[in-house]
Amino acid sequence: MEDQKDEIQEVENKNNDELSKCQKERDEYLEGWKRAKADLINYKKDEVKRFEGISRFSQEILIRDLINVLDSFDLALSALEKEGKAEKGIYLIRAQTEDILKANGLERIIISVGQPFDPSLQEAIVAVESDKPSGTVVEEVERGYLLRGKLIRPARVKVAK
């Protein structure tokens, strides 16, 4: 009888050891699954953010090209104004083009003569002698633009020496 009790006790101990081992494995697998699930959720969030960024700036190339059209309008208008032939329709087309670009997130960088040169928004194309303090904008040569807060073309300016 004693042998049977020892044998039963030994089997119970073995079963308890196996049960403990299985519970430990279960807990490890559960923790691994939870980590993998959290990683997947984080990956999905990151991909959504990345996709939003791509979609926000996917039009950048088109808008850059249209900025050149605005520049061409400005040149044409200044040439026509000199000859006195500027037509109202040309101003209207330019304004419509600019309004469409603004609706898609384009902002013009406002430059005023005498303001300090800002290399984060401006590109100095030449330094000229001037009565203005050194390092200030003397003239805006080409307009600069931001697309939803991102610089896509710096304003090109002349700077005082």
PDB file of C-alpha atoms in Angstrom:
ATOM      1  CA  MET A   1       0.000   0.000   0.000  1.00  0.00           C
ATOM      2  CA  GLU A   2       2.848   2.311   0.873  1.00  0.00           C
ATOM      3  CA  ASP A   3       4.357   1.629  -2.547  1.00  0.00           C
ATOM      4  CA  GLN A   4       1.110   2.568  -4.203  1.00  0.00           C
ATOM      5  CA  LYS A   5       0.955   5.859  -2.258  1.00  0.00           C
ATOM      6  CA  ASP A   6       4.535   6.625  -3.226  1.00  0.00           C
ATOM      7  CA  GLU A   7       3.780   5.782  -6.824  1.00  0.00           C
ATOM      8  CA  ILE A   8       0.632   7.952  -6.783  1.00  0.00           C
ATOM      9  CA  GLN A   9       2.589  10.764  -5.133  1.00  0.00           C
ATOM     10  CA  GLU A  10       5.331  10.406  -7.753  1.00  0.00           C
ATOM     11  CA  VAL A  11       2.774  10.521 -10.586  1.00  0.00           C
ATOM     12  CA  GLU A  12       1.094  13.550  -8.999  1.00  0.00           C
ATOM     13  CA  ASN A  13       4.442  15.309  -8.655  1.00  0.00           C
ATOM     14  CA  LYS A  14       5.246  14.474 -12.258  1.00  0.00           C
ATOM     15  CA  ASN A  15       1.826  15.747 -13.356  1.00  0.00           C
ATOM     16  CA  ASN A  16       2.258  18.910 -11.306  1.00  0.00           C
ATOM     17  CA  ASP A  17       5.683  19.464 -12.864  1.00  0.00           C
ATOM     18  CA  GLU A  18       4.227  18.923 -16.333  1.00  0.00           C
ATOM     19  CA  LEU A  19       1.317  21.208 -15.487  1.00  0.00           C
ATOM     20  CA  SER A  20       3.704  23.918 -14.247  1.00  0.00           C
ATOM     21  CA  LYS A  21       5.813  23.524 -17.362  1.00  0.00           C
ATOM     22  CA  CYS A  22       2.730  23.776 -19.597  1.00  0.00           C
ATOM     23  CA  GLN A  23       1.446  26.824 -17.701  1.00  0.00           C
ATOM     24  CA  LYS A  24       4.846  28.495 -18.019  1.00  0.00           C
ATOM     25  CA  GLU A  25       4.918  27.794 -21.776  1.00  0.00           C
ATOM     26  CA  ARG A  26       1.348  29.064 -22.064  1.00  0.00           C
ATOM     27  CA  ASP A  27       2.277  32.298 -20.305  1.00  0.00           C
ATOM     28  CA  GLU A  28       5.342  32.768 -22.539  1.00  0.00           C
ATOM     29  CA  TYR A  29       3.270  32.174 -25.687  1.00  0.00           C
ATOM     30  CA  LEU A  30       0.544  34.515 -24.425  1.00  0.00           C
ATOM     31  CA  GLU A  31       3.080  37.274 -23.717  1.00  0.00           C
ATOM     32  CA  GLY A  32       4.663  36.764 -27.131  1.00  0.00           C
ATOM     33  CA  TRP A  33       1.269  36.937 -28.797  1.00  0.00           C
ATOM     34  CA  LYS A  34       0.417  40.130 -26.890  1.00  0.00           C
ATOM     35  CA  ARG A  35       3.722  41.735 -27.962  1.00  0.00           C
ATOM     36  CA  ALA A  36       3.155  40.701 -31.570  1.00  0.00           C
ATOM     37  CA  LYS A  37      -0.383  42.109 -31.464  1.00  0.00           C
ATOM     38  CA  ALA A  38       0.877  45.415 -30.005  1.00  0.00           C
ATOM     39  CA  ASP A  39       3.623  45.574 -32.653  1.00  0.00           C
ATOM     40  CA  LEU A  40       1.022  45.051 -35.381  1.00  0.00           C
ATOM     41  CA  ILE A  41      -1.195  47.799 -33.970  1.00  0.00           C
ATOM     42  CA  ASN A  42       1.782  50.188 -33.811  1.00  0.00           C
ATOM     43  CA  TYR A  43       2.804  49.240 -37.347  1.00  0.00           C
ATOM     44  CA  LYS A  44      -0.701  49.981 -38.616  1.00  0.00           C
ATOM     45  CA  LYS A  45      -0.672  53.387 -36.885  1.00  0.00           C
ATOM     46  CA  ASP A  46       2.737  54.200 -38.376  1.00  0.00           C
ATOM     47  CA  GLU A  47       1.570  53.189 -41.845  1.00  0.00           C
ATOM     48  CA  VAL A  48      -1.514  55.397 -41.550  1.00  0.00           C
ATOM     49  CA  LYS A  49       0.717  58.345 -40.597  1.00  0.00           C
ATOM     50  CA  ARG A  50       3.102  57.586 -43.458  1.00  0.00           C
ATOM     51  CA  PHE A  51       0.233  57.338 -45.939  1.00  0.00           C
ATOM     52  CA  GLU A  52      -1.209  60.643 -44.708  1.00  0.00           C
ATOM     53  CA  GLY A  53       2.182  62.269 -45.221  1.00  0.00           C
ATOM     54  CA  ILE A  54       2.468  60.862 -48.719  1.00  0.00           C
ATOM     55  CA  SER A  55      -1.022  61.962 -49.667  1.00  0.00           C
ATOM     56  CA  ARG A  56      -0.498  65.459 -48.238  1.00  0.00           C
ATOM     57  CA  PHE A  57       2.588  66.089 -50.317  1.00  0.00           C
ATOM     58  CA  SER A  58       1.861  63.942 -53.371  1.00  0.00           C
ATOM     59  CA  GLN A  59       0.793  67.037 -55.295  1.00  0.00           C
ATOM     60  CA  GLU A  60       4.049  68.836 -54.590  1.00  0.00           C
ATOM     61  CA  ILE A  61       5.563  68.302 -58.053  1.00  0.00           C
ATOM     62  CA  LEU A  62       2.396  69.510 -59.801  1.00  0.00           C
ATOM     63  CA  ILE A  63       2.173  72.556 -57.560  1.00  0.00           C
ATOM     64  CA  ARG A  64       5.865  73.383 -58.114  1.00  0.00           C
ATOM     65  CA  ASP A  65       5.243  73.323 -61.864  1.00  0.00           C
ATOM     66  CA  LEU A  66       2.190  75.563 -61.466  1.00  0.00           C
ATOM     67  CA  ILE A  67       4.269  78.024 -59.450  1.00  0.00           C
ATOM     68  CA  ASN A  68       6.381  78.436 -62.588  1.00  0.00           C
ATOM     69  CA  VAL A  69       3.163  79.238 -64.474  1.00  0.00           C
ATOM     70  CA  LEU A  70       2.426  81.960 -61.914  1.00  0.00           C
ATOM     71  CA  ASP A  71       5.920  83.346 -62.492  1.00  0.00           C
ATOM     72  CA  SER A  72       5.298  83.384 -66.238  1.00  0.00           C
ATOM     73  CA  PHE A  73       2.016  85.235 -65.680  1.00  0.00           C
ATOM     74  CA  ASP A  74       3.849  87.801 -63.562  1.00  0.00           C
ATOM     75  CA  LEU A  75       6.468  88.326 -66.281  1.00  0.00           C
ATOM     76  CA  ALA A  76       3.811  88.628 -68.980  1.00  0.00           C
ATOM     77  CA  LEU A  77       1.783  91.058 -66.914  1.00  0.00           C
ATOM     78  CA  SER A  78       4.774  93.258 -66.151  1.00  0.00           C
ATOM     79  CA  ALA A  79       5.713  93.321 -69.857  1.00  0.00           C
ATOM     80  CA  LEU A  80       2.144  94.138 -70.895  1.00  0.00           C
ATOM     81  CA  GLU A  81       1.839  96.833 -68.236  1.00  0.00           C
ATOM     82  CA  LYS A  82       4.906  98.554 -69.679  1.00  0.00           C
ATOM     83  CA  GLU A  83       3.205  98.618 -73.063  1.00  0.00           C
ATOM     84  CA  GLY A  84      -0.140  99.574 -71.519  1.00  0.00           C
ATOM     85  CA  LYS A  85      -1.846  96.493 -72.975  1.00  0.00           C
ATOM     86  CA  ALA A  86      -2.560  94.443 -69.842  1.00  0.00           C
ATOM     87  CA  GLU A  87      -5.999  92.910 -70.167  1.00  0.00           C
ATOM     88  CA  LYS A  88      -8.284  92.215 -67.235  1.00  0.00           C
ATOM     89  CA  GLY A  89      -8.723  88.583 -68.348  1.00  0.00           C
ATOM     90  CA  ILE A  90      -5.045  87.789 -67.825  1.00  0.00           C
ATOM     91  CA  TYR A  91      -5.230  89.113 -64.256  1.00  0.00           C
ATOM     92  CA  LEU A  92      -8.338  86.992 -63.706  1.00  0.00           C
ATOM     93  CA  ILE A  93      -6.664  83.793 -64.990  1.00  0.00           C
ATOM     94  CA  ARG A  94      -3.654  84.396 -62.757  1.00  0.00           C
ATOM     95  CA  ALA A  95      -5.863  85.051 -59.738  1.00  0.00           C
ATOM     96  CA  GLN A  96      -7.875  81.879 -60.386  1.00  0.00           C
ATOM     97  CA  THR A  97      -4.707  79.813 -60.684  1.00  0.00           C
ATOM     98  CA  GLU A  98      -3.381  81.267 -57.440  1.00  0.00           C
ATOM     99  CA  ASP A  99      -6.711  80.623 -55.656  1.00  0.00           C
ATOM    100  CA  ILE A 100      -6.669  76.960 -56.733  1.00  0.00           C
ATOM    101  CA  LEU A 101      -3.120  76.568 -55.443  1.00  0.00           C
ATOM    102  CA  LYS A 102      -4.033  78.242 -52.135  1.00  0.00           C
ATOM    103  CA  ALA A 103      -6.987  75.870 -51.751  1.00  0.00           C
ATOM    104  CA  ASN A 104      -4.498  72.995 -52.101  1.00  0.00           C
ATOM    105  CA  GLY A 105      -2.251  74.286 -49.311  1.00  0.00           C
ATOM    106  CA  LEU A 106       0.100  76.691 -51.095  1.00  0.00           C
ATOM    107  CA  GLU A 107       1.212  79.772 -49.146  1.00  0.00           C
ATOM    108  CA  ARG A 108       3.350  82.592 -50.459  1.00  0.00           C
ATOM    109  CA  ILE A 109       6.307  83.634 -48.335  1.00  0.00           C
ATOM    110  CA  ILE A 110       5.864  87.352 -47.727  1.00  0.00           C
ATOM    111  CA  ILE A 111       9.101  89.280 -48.164  1.00  0.00           C
ATOM    112  CA  SER A 112       9.497  92.966 -47.430  1.00  0.00           C
ATOM    113  CA  VAL A 113      12.440  95.173 -48.220  1.00  0.00           C
ATOM    114  CA  GLY A 114      14.542  95.871 -45.130  1.00  0.00           C
ATOM    115  CA  GLN A 115      13.629  92.711 -43.233  1.00  0.00           C
ATOM    116  CA  PRO A 116      16.516  90.547 -41.977  1.00  0.00           C
ATOM    117  CA  PHE A 117      17.666  87.768 -44.296  1.00  0.00           C
ATOM    118  CA  ASP A 118      16.235  84.393 -43.175  1.00  0.00           C
ATOM    119  CA  PRO A 119      18.148  81.459 -44.711  1.00  0.00           C
ATOM    120  CA  SER A 120      15.404  79.010 -43.711  1.00  0.00           C
ATOM    121  CA  LEU A 121      12.945  80.715 -46.094  1.00  0.00           C
ATOM    122  CA  GLN A 122      15.131  82.763 -48.417  1.00  0.00           C
ATOM    123  CA  GLU A 123      17.985  82.185 -50.815  1.00  0.00           C
ATOM    124  CA  ALA A 124      20.444  85.027 -51.320  1.00  0.00           C
ATOM    125  CA  ILE A 125      21.342  85.202 -54.983  1.00  0.00           C
ATOM    126  CA  VAL A 126      23.539  88.270 -54.748  1.00  0.00           C
ATOM    127  CA  ALA A 127      24.918  90.689 -52.167  1.00  0.00           C
ATOM    128  CA  VAL A 128      24.682  94.311 -53.247  1.00  0.00           C
ATOM    129  CA  GLU A 129      25.882  97.661 -51.928  1.00  0.00           C
ATOM    130  CA  SER A 130      23.007  99.432 -50.241  1.00  0.00           C
ATOM    131  CA  ASP A 131      22.107 102.074 -47.700  1.00  0.00           C
ATOM    132  CA  LYS A 132      20.221  99.318 -45.817  1.00  0.00           C
ATOM    133  CA  PRO A 133      21.895  97.518 -42.885  1.00  0.00           C
ATOM    134  CA  SER A 134      24.080  94.545 -43.753  1.00  0.00           C
ATOM    135  CA  GLY A 135      22.199  91.248 -43.970  1.00  0.00           C
ATOM    136  CA  THR A 136      18.834  92.746 -44.832  1.00  0.00           C
ATOM    137  CA  VAL A 137      16.711  92.093 -47.899  1.00  0.00           C
ATOM    138  CA  VAL A 138      17.089  94.730 -50.590  1.00  0.00           C
ATOM    139  CA  GLU A 139      14.865  93.193 -53.269  1.00  0.00           C
ATOM    140  CA  GLU A 140      12.755  90.070 -53.855  1.00  0.00           C
ATOM    141  CA  VAL A 141      13.773  88.573 -57.197  1.00  0.00           C
ATOM    142  CA  GLU A 142      11.565  85.476 -57.121  1.00  0.00           C
ATOM    143  CA  ARG A 143       8.705  84.618 -54.790  1.00  0.00           C
ATOM    144  CA  GLY A 144       9.012  81.757 -52.342  1.00  0.00           C
ATOM    145  CA  TYR A 145       6.308  79.271 -51.384  1.00  0.00           C
ATOM    146  CA  LEU A 146       5.319  76.845 -48.638  1.00  0.00           C
ATOM    147  CA  LEU A 147       3.106  73.812 -49.208  1.00  0.00           C
ATOM    148  CA  ARG A 148       1.195  73.026 -45.995  1.00  0.00           C
ATOM    149  CA  GLY A 149       4.032  74.536 -43.989  1.00  0.00           C
ATOM    150  CA  LYS A 150       6.827  72.774 -45.901  1.00  0.00           C
ATOM    151  CA  LEU A 151       9.227  74.930 -47.899  1.00  0.00           C
ATOM    152  CA  ILE A 152       9.009  73.929 -51.554  1.00  0.00           C
ATOM    153  CA  ARG A 153      10.746  76.965 -53.028  1.00  0.00           C
ATOM    154  CA  PRO A 154      12.722  79.576 -51.121  1.00  0.00           C
ATOM    155  CA  ALA A 155      12.239  83.242 -51.949  1.00  0.00           C
ATOM    156  CA  ARG A 156      15.226  84.421 -53.979  1.00  0.00           C
ATOM    157  CA  VAL A 157      16.423  87.789 -52.758  1.00  0.00           C
ATOM    158  CA  LYS A 158      19.146  90.376 -53.060  1.00  0.00           C
ATOM    159  CA  VAL A 159      20.842  91.083 -49.732  1.00  0.00           C
ATOM    160  CA  ALA A 160      22.684  94.189 -48.538  1.00  0.00           C
ATOM    161  CA  LYS A 161      26.436  93.829 -47.956  1.00  0.00           C
TER     162      LYS A 161
END
